[in-house]
Amino acid sequence: MREDPKNAHLNDLKKRFALLADLGQAAGLLAWDQSTYMPSGAAAARGQQLASLDVLAHEKLTDGVVERALGELEGAYPDDSDEAALLVQARRTFDRAAKLPADFIEARSIQSSKAQQVWATARRQDDFGLFAPELEHMLELARQEADLLGFDEHPYDALHDRYEPGSTAMRVRALFELLRTETVALLEAIRASGADPDDTVLRGSFAEGKQEQFAIEVVKGFGYDFMRGRLDRTVHPFAQPMGKHDVRITTRYSSDFLSPALFGTMHEAGHAMYEQNVADSYQRTPLGQLTSLSLHESQSRLWENLVGRSYAFWEGAYPRLQELFPAALGDTRLDAFYGAVNRVQPSFIRVDADEVTYNLHVLVRFELELALLEASLNVADLPDAWNAKYEAYLGLTPPSDAQGCLQDTHWSHGLFGYFPTYTLGNLMSVQLFEAARAALPDLDAELRAGRFGSLLTWLRDHVYCHGSKYTSDSLLERATGKPLDAELYVAYLKRKFGALYGL
Ligand code: ZN
C-alpha cells in the first residue's frame, strides 16, 4: 500500500517540531541551571551555548522543510481537528521566524544586552538620563519589528500578539477602561473606610527551613507533582518547563517576611501545574507550548489569589502554619491573619502590590508604552508622565525613578506589549475560578478541608490539557460560556474587599 502523501508531510512536520521542542527544552535546562547552580565563571560560555542552540533552532525552522509541509497541508483538515490547530501554531512559529531577518535578531540581541546592563546601573544610581538613550534605541527596534511583522491598526498589535495571539491594543484599552474607573473608585472607598488590617504579623521571625516545608506541603496538596518537578531557590522566582515531565519552580525566602516564599511558591506552582497537565499527545508538538501568557498567568494567579488568599483555604491551612511558627503566629487569630494577607496598600512597586492595586500598576505601563511606541510621549518625559499617572491612579508620587519608571526590567529586554498579559491573566483567573465553582458546588468545603483534587481536575479538563489547541479567547469561551469579561473581576474585588473593609 502506498503511503498517503499528506501523511508523509504531516510526519515530516511533526518530526521537525519534535526536534525543535527538544532543542528548546535543552535550552530551557541550560537556562534553569544558569539561574540556579551554574558557577559564575561559566556565564560567557553559557551565553554561547544558548546562542548556538538558538541558531540551530532557527535553521531547523526555516530551512524549507516546515514551509514545504505547511504549503501542502494547510486547509486539508477540519477546522476543529488537532491537525488543523497544529498547523496554525506551526504557521505562527514559522512566520515569526521567517519575517525577522537574522541581522535584525542579532542587532536586537546586542542592543538588548547593552540596554539591560545600562538599566541595572541606572536603577542602582537612580539615573533615568543614563537609561534614556538605550530605551529610545529599544523603542526604535520595536517599531522596526512591528513593521517587519505587519499589523492592521496599531504597531502595538504586532508586538502584543507575540504574547497574546489575536489580542489588540484596542481590545485591551476597552477592557482596561472599565477596570481603571472601578478600581480607582474602590480604592478610594477602601481609604475612606478608615479600616486598615494590621499586617505586621507577616514580618516576624520565620525560619527558612520551616517556610520551605510549609510551601512544599501546600503546593504538593494543590497537585504540583514533585516526581516531575523540583523546588529550588533563586533571587527572582520562576517556573521552567522542559516538557510536561520536568517542570521546575524556584522561590525566594526572607527570614523576616512570610509573604514572598508563601505566595511566590503558590504562584509558580500554578504555572507549573498547567504545564504538567498538558495532554500527552501534544508533547513535542507545537500544541505542547503555552497558548498565551495571560492564560498562563491566570493559573498562577488562580492558585495564588483565588485559592491561596481565600478565607476557605486558610480555615484549613492556618492551624498547620501556626504549628510551624508558634512564636510568630500563635496569638494571631485566623481573621486577623486573613486580613493581613489581603491588606490593600497602594505602593510604588508593582511586584509587591495587593490584588486591588496590582492592575493599576499594569495600566500605567500599558498606557505609557503605547504612547512611547507612537512617539506621542518623548522618552525624556517618561518620568514625569509616570509619576503623574501614579498620582492619579494610586494617589502617590514615587520618590525616585528607581522606585518609579526604572523599576521593571521588561523594556530593557524589548518586551513591549507584555505588561497587559498580567492583568488579562488576573481577569481570566476570576472568570475561570467562578466557572469551576459553578461546576463544583462543594468547592469551598473542599478548599477548607485541604482537598484540591476536583478543582485541579476541572482545570486540567477545561484548560491545561488543551495546550495551545485554542486561543485563550476561544478556550475561555468554551470553559466559561462567555468571552473575557472585566465586570466579573470588578464584582469579585468589590465582594471580597467590600467584606474585608466593611464597605
Ligand atoms: Zn507569573
Short mmCIF file of N, CA, C and O in Angstrom, two decimals, residues 26-115:
data_model
loop_
_atom_site.label_atom_id
_atom_site.label_comp_id
_atom_site.label_asym_id
_atom_site.label_seq_id
_atom_site.Cartn_x
_atom_site.Cartn_y
_atom_site.Cartn_z
N ALA A 26 16.21 21.61 25.88
CA ALA A 26 17.63 21.58 26.27
C ALA A 26 18.07 23.00 26.64
O ALA A 26 18.75 23.22 27.65
N ALA A 27 17.64 23.98 25.84
CA ALA A 27 17.96 25.38 26.16
C ALA A 27 17.32 25.77 27.49
O ALA A 27 17.91 26.50 28.29
N GLY A 28 16.11 25.27 27.74
CA GLY A 28 15.42 25.55 28.99
C GLY A 28 16.21 25.04 30.18
O GLY A 28 16.33 25.72 31.22
N LEU A 29 16.78 23.85 30.05
CA LEU A 29 17.55 23.28 31.15
C LEU A 29 18.83 24.10 31.39
O LEU A 29 19.20 24.36 32.52
N LEU A 30 19.47 24.51 30.29
CA LEU A 30 20.66 25.36 30.44
C LEU A 30 20.30 26.68 31.12
O LEU A 30 21.05 27.19 31.95
N ALA A 31 19.14 27.22 30.76
CA ALA A 31 18.72 28.50 31.35
C ALA A 31 18.37 28.32 32.83
O ALA A 31 18.70 29.16 33.66
N TRP A 32 17.70 27.19 33.15
CA TRP A 32 17.38 26.90 34.56
C TRP A 32 18.67 26.84 35.38
O TRP A 32 18.78 27.44 36.44
N ASP A 33 19.64 26.10 34.83
CA ASP A 33 20.91 25.94 35.54
C ASP A 33 21.61 27.29 35.71
O ASP A 33 22.19 27.59 36.76
N GLN A 34 21.54 28.11 34.66
CA GLN A 34 22.14 29.44 34.69
C GLN A 34 21.58 30.27 35.86
O GLN A 34 22.30 31.03 36.48
N SER A 35 20.29 30.08 36.15
CA SER A 35 19.66 30.88 37.21
C SER A 35 19.75 30.23 38.58
O SER A 35 19.33 30.82 39.57
N THR A 36 20.23 28.97 38.65
CA THR A 36 20.24 28.29 39.95
C THR A 36 21.64 27.93 40.42
O THR A 36 22.16 28.52 41.36
N TYR A 37 22.28 26.97 39.74
CA TYR A 37 23.52 26.39 40.29
C TYR A 37 24.78 26.66 39.47
O TYR A 37 25.85 26.24 39.86
N MET A 38 24.66 27.29 38.31
CA MET A 38 25.83 27.49 37.46
C MET A 38 26.91 28.30 38.17
O MET A 38 26.61 29.35 38.74
N PRO A 39 28.15 27.83 38.15
CA PRO A 39 29.22 28.67 38.72
C PRO A 39 29.37 29.96 37.90
O PRO A 39 29.22 29.93 36.67
N SER A 40 29.63 31.07 38.58
CA SER A 40 29.59 32.36 37.87
C SER A 40 30.61 32.44 36.74
O SER A 40 30.40 33.12 35.75
N GLY A 41 31.70 31.69 36.87
CA GLY A 41 32.72 31.71 35.81
C GLY A 41 32.23 31.16 34.49
O GLY A 41 32.85 31.36 33.45
N ALA A 42 31.11 30.45 34.50
CA ALA A 42 30.60 29.83 33.28
C ALA A 42 29.70 30.74 32.46
O ALA A 42 29.22 30.35 31.40
N ALA A 43 29.50 31.99 32.95
CA ALA A 43 28.48 32.86 32.33
C ALA A 43 28.68 33.06 30.83
O ALA A 43 27.74 32.89 30.05
N ALA A 44 29.90 33.40 30.41
CA ALA A 44 30.13 33.70 29.00
C ALA A 44 29.93 32.45 28.14
O ALA A 44 29.27 32.48 27.10
N ALA A 45 30.49 31.33 28.60
CA ALA A 45 30.35 30.08 27.85
C ALA A 45 28.88 29.68 27.75
O ALA A 45 28.42 29.22 26.70
N ARG A 46 28.12 29.86 28.83
CA ARG A 46 26.71 29.51 28.81
C ARG A 46 25.95 30.36 27.80
O ARG A 46 25.06 29.88 27.09
N GLY A 47 26.31 31.64 27.75
CA GLY A 47 25.68 32.53 26.78
C GLY A 47 25.90 32.01 25.36
O GLY A 47 24.98 32.01 24.53
N GLN A 48 27.13 31.53 25.08
CA GLN A 48 27.43 31.00 23.74
C GLN A 48 26.63 29.73 23.46
O GLN A 48 26.11 29.53 22.36
N GLN A 49 26.55 28.86 24.47
CA GLN A 49 25.80 27.61 24.27
C GLN A 49 24.34 27.89 23.95
O GLN A 49 23.76 27.29 23.03
N LEU A 50 23.76 28.83 24.68
CA LEU A 50 22.35 29.15 24.45
C LEU A 50 22.16 29.78 23.07
O LEU A 50 21.20 29.47 22.36
N ALA A 51 23.10 30.66 22.70
CA ALA A 51 23.00 31.31 21.39
C ALA A 51 23.12 30.26 20.29
O ALA A 51 22.39 30.32 19.28
N SER A 52 24.01 29.27 20.45
CA SER A 52 24.17 28.23 19.42
C SER A 52 22.90 27.40 19.27
O SER A 52 22.49 27.07 18.14
N LEU A 53 22.28 27.06 20.38
CA LEU A 53 21.02 26.30 20.29
C LEU A 53 19.95 27.12 19.57
O LEU A 53 19.15 26.58 18.80
N ASP A 54 19.97 28.42 19.81
CA ASP A 54 19.04 29.33 19.16
C ASP A 54 19.24 29.35 17.66
O ASP A 54 18.28 29.28 16.88
N VAL A 55 20.49 29.47 17.25
CA VAL A 55 20.82 29.48 15.83
C VAL A 55 20.38 28.18 15.17
O VAL A 55 19.74 28.17 14.11
N LEU A 56 20.69 27.08 15.84
CA LEU A 56 20.34 25.76 15.33
C LEU A 56 18.82 25.64 15.15
O LEU A 56 18.34 25.18 14.12
N ALA A 57 18.08 26.09 16.15
CA ALA A 57 16.62 26.01 16.10
C ALA A 57 16.09 26.87 14.96
O ALA A 57 15.20 26.45 14.21
N HIS A 58 16.65 28.06 14.81
CA HIS A 58 16.20 28.95 13.74
C HIS A 58 16.45 28.31 12.37
O HIS A 58 15.60 28.35 11.48
N GLU A 59 17.61 27.66 12.21
CA GLU A 59 17.92 26.99 10.94
C GLU A 59 16.94 25.85 10.67
O GLU A 59 16.45 25.69 9.55
N LYS A 60 16.66 25.07 11.70
CA LYS A 60 15.77 23.91 11.53
C LYS A 60 14.33 24.36 11.25
O LYS A 60 13.55 23.62 10.67
N LEU A 61 14.00 25.54 11.66
CA LEU A 61 12.65 26.07 11.44
C LEU A 61 12.50 26.64 10.04
O LEU A 61 11.44 26.56 9.43
N THR A 62 13.58 27.20 9.52
CA THR A 62 13.46 27.97 8.27
C THR A 62 14.16 27.34 7.07
O THR A 62 14.28 27.97 6.03
N ASP A 63 14.63 26.08 7.19
CA ASP A 63 15.41 25.50 6.07
C ASP A 63 14.56 24.94 4.94
O ASP A 63 15.07 24.31 4.03
N GLY A 64 13.23 25.14 5.00
CA GLY A 64 12.39 24.72 3.88
C GLY A 64 11.47 23.55 4.23
O GLY A 64 10.38 23.43 3.65
N VAL A 65 11.87 22.69 5.15
CA VAL A 65 11.05 21.52 5.49
C VAL A 65 9.68 21.94 6.04
O VAL A 65 8.63 21.46 5.59
N VAL A 66 9.70 22.87 7.00
CA VAL A 66 8.45 23.31 7.63
C VAL A 66 7.58 24.06 6.61
O VAL A 66 6.38 23.79 6.48
N GLU A 67 8.21 24.94 5.87
CA GLU A 67 7.45 25.75 4.90
C GLU A 67 6.78 24.86 3.85
O GLU A 67 5.61 25.05 3.51
N ARG A 68 7.53 23.88 3.36
CA ARG A 68 7.00 22.97 2.35
C ARG A 68 5.81 22.18 2.91
O ARG A 68 4.75 22.12 2.28
N ALA A 69 6.00 21.63 4.10
CA ALA A 69 4.91 20.82 4.69
C ALA A 69 3.67 21.68 4.93
O ALA A 69 2.54 21.27 4.65
N LEU A 70 3.89 22.91 5.42
CA LEU A 70 2.74 23.80 5.66
C LEU A 70 2.00 24.06 4.36
O LEU A 70 0.77 24.01 4.30
N GLY A 71 2.76 24.34 3.29
CA GLY A 71 2.16 24.63 1.99
C GLY A 71 1.30 23.47 1.50
O GLY A 71 0.23 23.67 0.92
N GLU A 72 1.74 22.24 1.76
CA GLU A 72 0.99 21.05 1.32
C GLU A 72 -0.24 20.78 2.18
O GLU A 72 -1.20 20.19 1.72
N LEU A 73 -0.15 21.14 3.45
CA LEU A 73 -1.15 20.65 4.40
C LEU A 73 -2.23 21.65 4.80
O LEU A 73 -3.31 21.26 5.23
N GLU A 74 -1.93 22.93 4.69
CA GLU A 74 -2.89 23.92 5.20
C GLU A 74 -4.21 23.81 4.45
O GLU A 74 -4.23 23.74 3.23
N GLY A 75 -5.30 23.77 5.18
CA GLY A 75 -6.63 23.66 4.58
C GLY A 75 -7.07 22.22 4.40
O GLY A 75 -8.20 21.95 3.99
N ALA A 76 -6.20 21.24 4.72
CA ALA A 76 -6.52 19.85 4.44
C ALA A 76 -7.27 19.14 5.57
O ALA A 76 -7.72 18.02 5.40
N TYR A 77 -7.38 19.79 6.73
CA TYR A 77 -8.02 19.13 7.88
C TYR A 77 -9.21 19.95 8.39
O TYR A 77 -9.22 21.17 8.25
N PRO A 78 -10.19 19.27 8.99
CA PRO A 78 -11.35 20.01 9.54
C PRO A 78 -10.89 21.02 10.59
O PRO A 78 -9.95 20.76 11.34
N ASP A 79 -11.61 22.15 10.65
CA ASP A 79 -11.21 23.28 11.49
C ASP A 79 -10.95 22.93 12.95
O ASP A 79 -10.08 23.48 13.58
N ASP A 80 -11.78 22.04 13.52
CA ASP A 80 -11.65 21.78 14.95
C ASP A 80 -10.75 20.59 15.26
O ASP A 80 -10.68 20.15 16.40
N SER A 81 -10.04 20.09 14.23
CA SER A 81 -9.17 18.93 14.48
C SER A 81 -7.85 19.37 15.10
O SER A 81 -7.43 20.51 14.99
N ASP A 82 -7.18 18.42 15.78
CA ASP A 82 -5.86 18.68 16.32
C ASP A 82 -4.88 19.06 15.22
O ASP A 82 -4.02 19.91 15.40
N GLU A 83 -5.04 18.39 14.06
CA GLU A 83 -4.10 18.66 12.96
C GLU A 83 -4.20 20.11 12.51
O GLU A 83 -3.19 20.77 12.29
N ALA A 84 -5.45 20.61 12.36
CA ALA A 84 -5.62 22.00 11.92
C ALA A 84 -5.01 22.95 12.95
O ALA A 84 -4.33 23.92 12.58
N ALA A 85 -5.22 22.67 14.25
CA ALA A 85 -4.66 23.54 15.30
C ALA A 85 -3.14 23.49 15.27
O ALA A 85 -2.46 24.50 15.43
N LEU A 86 -2.63 22.30 15.04
CA LEU A 86 -1.18 22.14 14.98
C LEU A 86 -0.59 22.96 13.83
O LEU A 86 0.44 23.63 13.98
N LEU A 87 -1.29 22.98 12.70
CA LEU A 87 -0.80 23.75 11.55
C LEU A 87 -0.84 25.26 11.85
O LEU A 87 0.04 25.99 11.45
N VAL A 88 -1.88 25.70 12.55
CA VAL A 88 -1.98 27.12 12.91
C VAL A 88 -0.79 27.52 13.78
O VAL A 88 -0.13 28.55 13.54
N GLN A 89 -0.50 26.71 14.78
CA GLN A 89 0.62 27.02 15.67
C GLN A 89 1.95 26.96 14.92
O GLN A 89 2.84 27.79 15.12
N ALA A 90 2.10 25.94 14.09
CA ALA A 90 3.34 25.80 13.33
C ALA A 90 3.53 27.01 12.40
O ALA A 90 4.63 27.55 12.28
N ARG A 91 2.43 27.47 11.80
CA ARG A 91 2.49 28.63 10.90
C ARG A 91 2.91 29.89 11.67
O ARG A 91 3.73 30.66 11.22
N ARG A 92 2.31 30.08 12.83
CA ARG A 92 2.68 31.24 13.67
C ARG A 92 4.17 31.25 13.97
O ARG A 92 4.85 32.27 13.83
N THR A 93 4.65 30.10 14.41
CA THR A 93 6.06 29.99 14.79
C THR A 93 6.94 30.23 13.57
O THR A 93 7.93 30.97 13.63
N PHE A 94 6.57 29.62 12.44
CA PHE A 94 7.37 29.76 11.23
C PHE A 94 7.38 31.21 10.73
O PHE A 94 8.42 31.78 10.42
N ASP A 95 6.19 31.83 10.67
CA ASP A 95 6.09 33.19 10.13
C ASP A 95 6.93 34.17 10.93
O ASP A 95 7.60 35.03 10.37
N ARG A 96 6.86 34.07 12.24
CA ARG A 96 7.65 34.98 13.08
C ARG A 96 9.13 34.83 12.77
O ARG A 96 9.85 35.81 12.64
N ALA A 97 9.56 33.57 12.65
CA ALA A 97 10.99 33.32 12.39
C ALA A 97 11.36 33.82 11.00
O ALA A 97 12.42 34.40 10.79
N ALA A 98 10.46 33.61 10.03
CA ALA A 98 10.79 33.98 8.66
C ALA A 98 10.73 35.48 8.42
O ALA A 98 11.44 36.03 7.58
N LYS A 99 9.87 36.17 9.17
CA LYS A 99 9.69 37.61 8.92
C LYS A 99 10.79 38.46 9.55
O LYS A 99 10.97 39.61 9.16
N LEU A 100 11.47 37.92 10.55
CA LEU A 100 12.51 38.69 11.21
C LEU A 100 13.89 38.23 10.72
O LEU A 100 14.32 37.13 11.05
N PRO A 101 14.55 39.04 9.90
CA PRO A 101 15.84 38.63 9.35
C PRO A 101 16.90 38.43 10.43
O PRO A 101 16.84 39.06 11.49
N ALA A 102 17.86 37.55 10.12
CA ALA A 102 18.90 37.21 11.10
C ALA A 102 19.65 38.45 11.58
O ALA A 102 19.98 38.55 12.78
N ASP A 103 19.92 39.41 10.69
CA ASP A 103 20.70 40.57 11.15
C ASP A 103 19.88 41.46 12.08
O ASP A 103 20.42 42.09 12.98
N PHE A 104 18.55 41.45 11.91
CA PHE A 104 17.71 42.20 12.85
C PHE A 104 17.75 41.54 14.23
O PHE A 104 17.92 42.21 15.25
N ILE A 105 17.61 40.22 14.25
CA ILE A 105 17.64 39.47 15.52
C ILE A 105 18.96 39.73 16.24
O ILE A 105 19.00 39.95 17.45
N GLU A 106 20.03 39.70 15.48
CA GLU A 106 21.35 39.88 16.09
C GLU A 106 21.49 41.30 16.64
O GLU A 106 21.92 41.49 17.78
N ALA A 107 21.08 42.29 15.85
CA ALA A 107 21.17 43.68 16.31
C ALA A 107 20.35 43.88 17.58
O ALA A 107 20.78 44.55 18.52
N ARG A 108 19.18 43.28 17.60
CA ARG A 108 18.33 43.44 18.77
C ARG A 108 18.92 42.76 20.00
O ARG A 108 18.89 43.29 21.10
N SER A 109 19.50 41.58 19.76
CA SER A 109 20.07 40.86 20.90
C SER A 109 21.27 41.62 21.49
O SER A 109 21.42 41.71 22.71
N ILE A 110 22.10 42.22 20.62
CA ILE A 110 23.24 43.00 21.11
C ILE A 110 22.75 44.24 21.87
O ILE A 110 23.20 44.54 22.98
N GLN A 111 21.79 44.95 21.26
CA GLN A 111 21.28 46.17 21.91
C GLN A 111 20.57 45.85 23.22
O GLN A 111 20.68 46.58 24.20
N SER A 112 19.88 44.72 23.26
CA SER A 112 19.13 44.39 24.48
C SER A 112 20.08 43.99 25.62
O SER A 112 19.85 44.36 26.77
N SER A 113 21.18 43.29 25.33
CA SER A 113 22.16 43.01 26.40
C SER A 113 22.71 44.31 26.95
O SER A 113 22.86 44.47 28.17
N LYS A 114 23.02 45.24 26.03
CA LYS A 114 23.57 46.52 26.48
C LYS A 114 22.54 47.28 27.31
O LYS A 114 22.84 47.79 28.40
N ALA A 115 21.31 47.32 26.80
CA ALA A 115 20.26 48.07 27.50
C ALA A 115 20.01 47.50 28.89
O ALA A 115 19.78 48.24 29.85
#
